[in-house]
Short mmCIF file of C-alpha atoms and ligand atoms in Angstrom, two decimals:
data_model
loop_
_atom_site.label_atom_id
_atom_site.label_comp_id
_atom_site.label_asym_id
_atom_site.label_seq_id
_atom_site.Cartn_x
_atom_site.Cartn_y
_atom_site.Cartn_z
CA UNK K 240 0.24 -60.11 -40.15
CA UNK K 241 0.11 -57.30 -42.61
CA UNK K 242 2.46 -54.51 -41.37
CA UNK K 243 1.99 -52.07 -43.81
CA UNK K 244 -2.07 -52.09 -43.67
CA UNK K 245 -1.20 -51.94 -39.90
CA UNK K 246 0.82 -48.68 -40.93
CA UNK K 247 -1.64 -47.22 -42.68
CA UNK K 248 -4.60 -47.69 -40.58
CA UNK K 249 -2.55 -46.00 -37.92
CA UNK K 250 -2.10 -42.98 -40.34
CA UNK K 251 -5.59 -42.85 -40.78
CA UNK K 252 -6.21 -42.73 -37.16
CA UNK K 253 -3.83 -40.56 -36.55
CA UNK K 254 -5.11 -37.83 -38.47
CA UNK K 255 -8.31 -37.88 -36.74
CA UNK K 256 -6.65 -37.51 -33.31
CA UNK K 257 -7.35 -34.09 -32.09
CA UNK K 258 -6.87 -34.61 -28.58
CA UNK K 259 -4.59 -36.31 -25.84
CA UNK K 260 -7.35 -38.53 -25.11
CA UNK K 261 -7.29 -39.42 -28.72
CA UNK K 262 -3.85 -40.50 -28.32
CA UNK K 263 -3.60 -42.34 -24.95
CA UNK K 264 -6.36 -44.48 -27.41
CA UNK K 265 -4.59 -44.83 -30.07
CA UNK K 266 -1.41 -46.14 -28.15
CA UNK K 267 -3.90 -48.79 -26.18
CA UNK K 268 -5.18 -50.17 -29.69
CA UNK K 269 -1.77 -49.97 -31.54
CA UNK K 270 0.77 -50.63 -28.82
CA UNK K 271 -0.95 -52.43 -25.79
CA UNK K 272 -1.32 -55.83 -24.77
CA UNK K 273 -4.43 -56.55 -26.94
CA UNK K 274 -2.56 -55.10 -30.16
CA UNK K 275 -2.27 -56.48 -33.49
CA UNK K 276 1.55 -55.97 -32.72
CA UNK K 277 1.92 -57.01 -29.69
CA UNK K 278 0.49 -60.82 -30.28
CA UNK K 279 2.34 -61.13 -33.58
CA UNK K 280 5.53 -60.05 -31.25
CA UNK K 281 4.83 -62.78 -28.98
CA UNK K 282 4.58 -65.79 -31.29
CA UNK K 283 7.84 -64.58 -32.68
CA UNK K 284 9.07 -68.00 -30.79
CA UNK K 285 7.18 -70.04 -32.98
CA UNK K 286 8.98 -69.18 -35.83
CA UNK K 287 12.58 -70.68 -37.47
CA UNK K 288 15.55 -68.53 -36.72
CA UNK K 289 16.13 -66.70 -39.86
CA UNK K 290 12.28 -65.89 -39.86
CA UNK K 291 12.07 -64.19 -36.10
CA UNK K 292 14.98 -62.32 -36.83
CA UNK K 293 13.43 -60.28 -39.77
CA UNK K 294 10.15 -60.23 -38.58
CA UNK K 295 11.19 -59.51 -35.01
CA UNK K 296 13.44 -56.45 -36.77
CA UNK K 297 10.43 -55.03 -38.63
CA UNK K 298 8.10 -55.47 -35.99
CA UNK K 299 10.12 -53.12 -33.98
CA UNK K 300 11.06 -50.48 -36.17
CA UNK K 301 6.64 -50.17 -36.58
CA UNK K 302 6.42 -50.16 -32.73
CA UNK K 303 9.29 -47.35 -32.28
CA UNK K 304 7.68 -45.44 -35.39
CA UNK K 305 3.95 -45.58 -34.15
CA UNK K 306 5.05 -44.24 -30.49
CA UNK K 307 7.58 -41.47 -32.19
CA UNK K 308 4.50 -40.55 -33.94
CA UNK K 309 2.13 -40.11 -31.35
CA UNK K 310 4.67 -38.45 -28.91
CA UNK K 311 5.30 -35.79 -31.93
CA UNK K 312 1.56 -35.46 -32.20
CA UNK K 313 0.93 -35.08 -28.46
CA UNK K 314 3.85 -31.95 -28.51
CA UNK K 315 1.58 -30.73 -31.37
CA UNK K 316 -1.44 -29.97 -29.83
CA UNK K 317 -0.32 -29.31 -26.59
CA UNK K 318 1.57 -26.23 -28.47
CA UNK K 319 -1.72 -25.48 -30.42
CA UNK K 320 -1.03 -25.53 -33.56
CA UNK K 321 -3.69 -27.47 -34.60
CA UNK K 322 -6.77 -29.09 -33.43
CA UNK K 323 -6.95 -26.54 -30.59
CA UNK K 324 -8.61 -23.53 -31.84
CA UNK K 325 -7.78 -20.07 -30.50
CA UNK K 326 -10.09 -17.43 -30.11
CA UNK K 327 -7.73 -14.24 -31.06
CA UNK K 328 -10.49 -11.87 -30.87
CA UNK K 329 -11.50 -12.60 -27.49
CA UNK K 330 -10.68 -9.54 -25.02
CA UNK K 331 -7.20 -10.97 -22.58
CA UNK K 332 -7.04 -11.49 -18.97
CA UNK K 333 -6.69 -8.54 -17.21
CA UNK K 334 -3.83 -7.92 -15.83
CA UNK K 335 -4.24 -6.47 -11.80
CA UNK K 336 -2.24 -3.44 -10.76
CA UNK K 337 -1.32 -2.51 -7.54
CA UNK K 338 -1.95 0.52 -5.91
CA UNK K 339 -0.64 2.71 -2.74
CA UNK K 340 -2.33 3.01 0.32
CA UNK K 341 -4.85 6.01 0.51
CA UNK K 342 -2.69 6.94 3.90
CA UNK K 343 0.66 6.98 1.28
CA UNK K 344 -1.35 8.65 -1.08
CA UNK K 345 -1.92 11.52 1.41
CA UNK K 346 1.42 11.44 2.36
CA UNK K 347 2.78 11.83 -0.74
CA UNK K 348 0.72 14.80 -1.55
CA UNK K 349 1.56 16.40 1.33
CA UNK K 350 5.33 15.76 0.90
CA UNK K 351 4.94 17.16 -2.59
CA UNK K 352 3.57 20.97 -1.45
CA UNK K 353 5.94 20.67 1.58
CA UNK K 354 9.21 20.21 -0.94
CA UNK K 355 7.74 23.24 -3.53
CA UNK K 356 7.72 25.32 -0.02
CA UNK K 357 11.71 24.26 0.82
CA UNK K 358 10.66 21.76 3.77
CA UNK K 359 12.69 18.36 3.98
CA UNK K 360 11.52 15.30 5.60
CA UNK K 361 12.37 14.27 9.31
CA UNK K 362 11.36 11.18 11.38
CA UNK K 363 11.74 10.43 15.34
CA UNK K 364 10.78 7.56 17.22
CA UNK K 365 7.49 6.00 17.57
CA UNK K 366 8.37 4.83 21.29
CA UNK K 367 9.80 7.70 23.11
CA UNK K 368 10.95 9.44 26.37
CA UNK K 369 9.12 11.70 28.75
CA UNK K 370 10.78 14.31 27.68
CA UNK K 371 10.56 14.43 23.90
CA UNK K 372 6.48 13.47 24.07
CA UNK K 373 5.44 15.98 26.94
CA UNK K 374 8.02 17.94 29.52
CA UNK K 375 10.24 19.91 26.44
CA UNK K 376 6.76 20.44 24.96
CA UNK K 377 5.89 22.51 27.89
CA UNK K 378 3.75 19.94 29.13
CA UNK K 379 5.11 19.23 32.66
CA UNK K 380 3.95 16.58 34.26
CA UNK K 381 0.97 17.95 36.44
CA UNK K 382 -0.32 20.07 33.35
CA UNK K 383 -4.01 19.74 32.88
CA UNK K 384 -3.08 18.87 29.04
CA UNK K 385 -1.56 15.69 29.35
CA UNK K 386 -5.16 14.67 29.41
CA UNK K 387 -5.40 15.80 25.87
CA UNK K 388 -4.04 12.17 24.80
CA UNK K 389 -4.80 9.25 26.54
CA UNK K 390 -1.24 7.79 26.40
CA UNK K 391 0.08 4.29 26.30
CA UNK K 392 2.62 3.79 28.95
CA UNK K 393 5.37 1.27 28.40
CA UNK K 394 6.35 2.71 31.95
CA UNK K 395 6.31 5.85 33.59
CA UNK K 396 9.16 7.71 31.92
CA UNK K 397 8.50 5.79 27.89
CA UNK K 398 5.34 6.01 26.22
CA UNK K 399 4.29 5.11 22.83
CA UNK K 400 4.07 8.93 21.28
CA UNK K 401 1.06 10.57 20.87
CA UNK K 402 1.55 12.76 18.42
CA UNK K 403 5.01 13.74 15.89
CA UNK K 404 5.59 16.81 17.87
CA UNK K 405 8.38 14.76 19.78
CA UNK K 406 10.65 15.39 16.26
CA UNK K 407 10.07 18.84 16.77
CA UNK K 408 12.04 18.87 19.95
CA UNK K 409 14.80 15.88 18.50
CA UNK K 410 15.04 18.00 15.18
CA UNK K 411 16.31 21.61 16.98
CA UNK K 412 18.49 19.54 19.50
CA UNK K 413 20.50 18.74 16.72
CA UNK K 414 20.34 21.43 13.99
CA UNK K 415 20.22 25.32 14.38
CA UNK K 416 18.00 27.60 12.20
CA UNK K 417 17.44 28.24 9.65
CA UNK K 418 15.03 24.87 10.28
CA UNK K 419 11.95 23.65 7.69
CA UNK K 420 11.32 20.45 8.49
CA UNK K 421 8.01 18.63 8.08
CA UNK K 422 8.10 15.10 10.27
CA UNK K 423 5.57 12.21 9.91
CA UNK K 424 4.64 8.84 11.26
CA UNK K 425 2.84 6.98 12.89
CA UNK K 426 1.22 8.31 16.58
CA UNK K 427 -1.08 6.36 19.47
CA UNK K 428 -3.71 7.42 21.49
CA UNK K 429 -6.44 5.19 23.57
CA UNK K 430 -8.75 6.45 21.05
CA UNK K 431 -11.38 3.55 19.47
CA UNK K 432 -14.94 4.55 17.63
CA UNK K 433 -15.74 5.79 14.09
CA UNK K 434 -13.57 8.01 13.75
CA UNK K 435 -10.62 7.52 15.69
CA UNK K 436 -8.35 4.40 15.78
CA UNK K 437 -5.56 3.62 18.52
CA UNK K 438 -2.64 3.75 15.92
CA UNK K 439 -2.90 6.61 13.88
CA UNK K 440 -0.88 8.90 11.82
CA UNK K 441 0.20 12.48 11.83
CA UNK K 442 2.28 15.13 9.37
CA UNK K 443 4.44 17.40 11.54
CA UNK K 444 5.81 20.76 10.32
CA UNK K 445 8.41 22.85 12.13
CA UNK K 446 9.99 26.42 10.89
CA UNK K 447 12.36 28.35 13.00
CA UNK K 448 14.19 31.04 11.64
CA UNK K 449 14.45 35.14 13.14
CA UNK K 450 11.64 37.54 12.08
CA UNK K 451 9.08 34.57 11.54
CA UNK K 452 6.14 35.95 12.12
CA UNK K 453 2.65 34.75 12.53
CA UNK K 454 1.59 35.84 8.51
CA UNK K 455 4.23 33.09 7.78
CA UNK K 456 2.22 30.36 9.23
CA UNK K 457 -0.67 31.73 7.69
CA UNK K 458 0.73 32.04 4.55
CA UNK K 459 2.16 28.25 4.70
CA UNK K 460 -0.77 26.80 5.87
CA UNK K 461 -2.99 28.12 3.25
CA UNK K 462 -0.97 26.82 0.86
CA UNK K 463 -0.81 23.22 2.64
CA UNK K 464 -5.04 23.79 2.60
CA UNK K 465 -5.15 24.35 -0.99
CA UNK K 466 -2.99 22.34 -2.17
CA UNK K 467 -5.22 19.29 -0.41
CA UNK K 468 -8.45 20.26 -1.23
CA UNK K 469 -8.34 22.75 -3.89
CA UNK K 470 -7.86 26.45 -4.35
CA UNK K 471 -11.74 27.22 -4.34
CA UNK K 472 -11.87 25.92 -0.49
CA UNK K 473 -11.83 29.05 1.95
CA UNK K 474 -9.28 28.70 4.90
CA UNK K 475 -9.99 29.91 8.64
CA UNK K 476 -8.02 30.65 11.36
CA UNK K 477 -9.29 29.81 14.64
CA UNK K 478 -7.85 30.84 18.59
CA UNK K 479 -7.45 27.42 20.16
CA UNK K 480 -4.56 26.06 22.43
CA UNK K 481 -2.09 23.95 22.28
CA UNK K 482 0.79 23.98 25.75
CA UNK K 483 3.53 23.88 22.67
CA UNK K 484 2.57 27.21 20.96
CA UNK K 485 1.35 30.65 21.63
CA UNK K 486 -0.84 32.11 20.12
CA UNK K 487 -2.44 28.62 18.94
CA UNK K 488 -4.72 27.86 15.98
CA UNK K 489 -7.17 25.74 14.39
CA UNK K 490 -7.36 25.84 11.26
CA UNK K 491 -10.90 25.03 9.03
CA UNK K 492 -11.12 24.74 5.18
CA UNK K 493 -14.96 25.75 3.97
CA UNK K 494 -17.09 22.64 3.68
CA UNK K 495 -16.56 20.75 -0.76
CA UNK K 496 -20.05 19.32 -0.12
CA UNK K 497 -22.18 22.56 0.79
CA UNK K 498 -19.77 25.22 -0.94
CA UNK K 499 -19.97 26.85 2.74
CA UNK K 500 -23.83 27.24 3.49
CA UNK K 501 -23.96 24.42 6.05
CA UNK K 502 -24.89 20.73 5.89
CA UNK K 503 -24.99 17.71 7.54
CA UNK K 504 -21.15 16.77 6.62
CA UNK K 505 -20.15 19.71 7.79
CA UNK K 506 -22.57 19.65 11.31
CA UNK K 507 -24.32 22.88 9.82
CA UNK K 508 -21.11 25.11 10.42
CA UNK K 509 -19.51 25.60 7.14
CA UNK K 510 -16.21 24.56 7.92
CA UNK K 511 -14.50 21.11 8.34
CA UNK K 512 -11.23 21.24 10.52
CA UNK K 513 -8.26 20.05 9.28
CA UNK K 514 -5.32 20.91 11.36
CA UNK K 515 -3.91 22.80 14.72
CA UNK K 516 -0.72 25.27 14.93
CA UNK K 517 0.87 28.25 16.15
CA UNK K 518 3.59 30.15 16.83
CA UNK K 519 6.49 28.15 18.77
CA UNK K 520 6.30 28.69 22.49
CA UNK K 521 9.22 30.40 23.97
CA UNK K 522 10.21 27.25 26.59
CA UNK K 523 9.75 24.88 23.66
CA UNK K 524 12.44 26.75 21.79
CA UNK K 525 14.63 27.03 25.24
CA UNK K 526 14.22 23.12 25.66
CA UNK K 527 15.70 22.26 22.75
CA UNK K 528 18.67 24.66 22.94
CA UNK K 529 17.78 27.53 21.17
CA UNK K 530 17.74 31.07 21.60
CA UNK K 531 14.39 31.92 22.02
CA UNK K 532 15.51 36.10 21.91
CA UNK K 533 16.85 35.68 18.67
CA UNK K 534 14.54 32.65 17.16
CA UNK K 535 10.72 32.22 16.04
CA UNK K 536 9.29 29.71 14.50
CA UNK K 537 5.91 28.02 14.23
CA UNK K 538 4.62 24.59 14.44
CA UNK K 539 1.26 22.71 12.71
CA UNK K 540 0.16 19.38 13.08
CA UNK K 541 -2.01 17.28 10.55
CA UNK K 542 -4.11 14.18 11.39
CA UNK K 543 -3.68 11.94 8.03
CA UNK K 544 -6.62 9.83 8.63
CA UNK K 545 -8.73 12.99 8.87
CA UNK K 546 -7.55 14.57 6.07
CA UNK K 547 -8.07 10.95 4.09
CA UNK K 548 -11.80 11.31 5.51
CA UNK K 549 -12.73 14.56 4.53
CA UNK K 550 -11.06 14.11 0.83
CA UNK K 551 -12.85 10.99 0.38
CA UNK K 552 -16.11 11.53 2.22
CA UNK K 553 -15.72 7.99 4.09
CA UNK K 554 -17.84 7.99 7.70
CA UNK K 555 -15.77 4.85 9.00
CA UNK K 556 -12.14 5.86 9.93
CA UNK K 557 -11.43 2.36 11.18
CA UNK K 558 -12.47 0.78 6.80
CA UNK K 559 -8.56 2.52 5.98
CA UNK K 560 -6.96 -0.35 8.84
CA UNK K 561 -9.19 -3.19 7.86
CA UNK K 562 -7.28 -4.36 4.56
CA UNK K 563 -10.38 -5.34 2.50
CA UNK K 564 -9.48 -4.69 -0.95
CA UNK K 565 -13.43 -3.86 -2.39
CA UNK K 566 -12.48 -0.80 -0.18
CA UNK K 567 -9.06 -0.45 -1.00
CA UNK K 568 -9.57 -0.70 -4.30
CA UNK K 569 -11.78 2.85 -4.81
CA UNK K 570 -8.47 4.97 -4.22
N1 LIG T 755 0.52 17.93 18.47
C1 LIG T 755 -0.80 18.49 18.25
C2 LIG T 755 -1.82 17.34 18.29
O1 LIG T 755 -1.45 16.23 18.18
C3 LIG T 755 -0.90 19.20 16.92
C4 LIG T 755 -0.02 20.41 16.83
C5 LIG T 755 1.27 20.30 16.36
C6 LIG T 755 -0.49 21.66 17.23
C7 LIG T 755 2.07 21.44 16.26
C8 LIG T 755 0.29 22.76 17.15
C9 LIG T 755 1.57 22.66 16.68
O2 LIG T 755 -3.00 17.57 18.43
#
């Protein structure tokens, strides 16, 4: 057996290799059991003593040199640095970035003009008392307006809150005025079709301080209005009622899609409505411990996933609670 025309046949084929199927080959033809090397290391017995131990030496230092080789060659391509080719012009993988939740991006927005205005940010409790959702809010028990929310009842006296004006009352327990608090969270209300989903969320603002007066809210809540949906959008104040305050508003921005004149979005009025408030009522302000001789303050309340449909002109409320990203993904 010739080693070194064994040796240089294998350098041959070695240069050729370009792959790792290449070189699984070229270990079955140089180092398996039908090799040229592997025979000749078998009859070793045949020969004298002196003869097997030299050949039996250089035999091995070929077999540990051929597999070195192809191991080395193997950690060359896998590294690509040669045989592979690489494409550097072609454009990368994108890489995906997350993004917050249209509901957070409200949120956030709203948080922002309520900070520039000197509010801070309060929370209560999603599953609350008697009190603190209806009876301090001057909603006693036999009031017609309890019917304004269909309420989930953990039992008579705990419900799961049906809207954030439960902070208002927790928030002046504590603290005296001056207050400027805006609460959020989420709110539940046996509510289910297109636009209204059981599990909801709401932005709650409270100021109580003496000689608020009803030019106040105004003034804050066009500024809430604006900052939303722009400063081009008119803002209108309409008499509603709410047990909590008195006088009670609702308050309308003009309609982005028809500039005012009336369309369909806006059901041919003008006006989209975007939030209700008023002027603290007198027993709310008692309730909670303050003096209601001395004290004013008003209240507003802001439906997030309304606000989220109006801003981005989606007719499904219930698409923001689904999770499917090709909707997720617009905001
Ligand atoms: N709590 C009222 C609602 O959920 C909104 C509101 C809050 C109105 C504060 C007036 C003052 O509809």
């Amino acid at each position: 057996m010739d080693i070194q025309s064994i040796k240089k046949q294998f350098e041959e084929d070695l240069s050729k290799a370009v792959s790792k199927d290449d070189l699984v080959g070229l270990k079955v033809k140089y180092l398996g059991k039908k090799s040229e090397i592997y025979s000749a290391l078998r009859s070793l017995g045949d020969l004298n003593p002196d003869e097997r131990r030299a050949q039996g030496a250089e035999l091995n230092r070929l077999r540990t040199e051929i597999e070195s080789a192809i191991k080395d060659r193997g950690g060359e391509l896998s590294s690509g640095e040669k045989g592979v080719k690489v494409d550097f012009t072609e454009p990368g993988k994108k890489f995906e970035l997350g993004h917050k939740h249209p509901i957070t991006q409200i949120y956030e927005e709203l948080f922002e003009i309520g900070k520039s205005l000197g509010f801070s940010i309060a929370e209560g409790p999603e599953i609350e008392a008697d009190w603190y959702s209806f009876e301090a809010l001057n909603i006693p028990k036999d009031h017609p307006a309890r019917d304004f929310a269909d309420t989930f009842y953990i039992s008579e006296e705990v419900n799961l809150r049906p809207h954030t004006s439960n902070t208002q009352i927790r928030y002046m327990e504590r603290h005296k005025p001056p207050i400027r608090i805006i609460a959020y969270g989420r709110t539940y209300r046996k509510d289910s079709d297109v636009t209204h989903t059981p599990m909801f969320h709401q932005l709650e603002g409270l100021l109580v301080d003496d000689r608020v007066t009803f030019s106040d809210l105004k003034g804050v809540l066009t500024t809430f209005a604006q900052g939303i949906f722009g400063k081009d959008r008119k803002v209108r104040f309409r008499p509603h009622h709410f047990p909590f305050t008195e006088p009670s508003v609702e308050i309308d921005v003009s309609c982005g899609l028809c500039g005012g004149k009336g369309c369909r979005s806006c059901k041919y009025s003008g006006w989209l409505e975007i939030l209700g408030a008023g002027m603290v009522h007198p027993n709310v302000l008692k309730n909670s411990g303050i003096d209601s001789k001395k004290y004013q303050g008003f209240a507003f309340g802001i439906g997030i996933e309304r606000i989220a449909m109006l801003k981005y002109e989606t007719d499904d409320l219930r698409l923001f609670f689904d999770n499917d990203l090709r909707f997720l993904e617009q905001f």
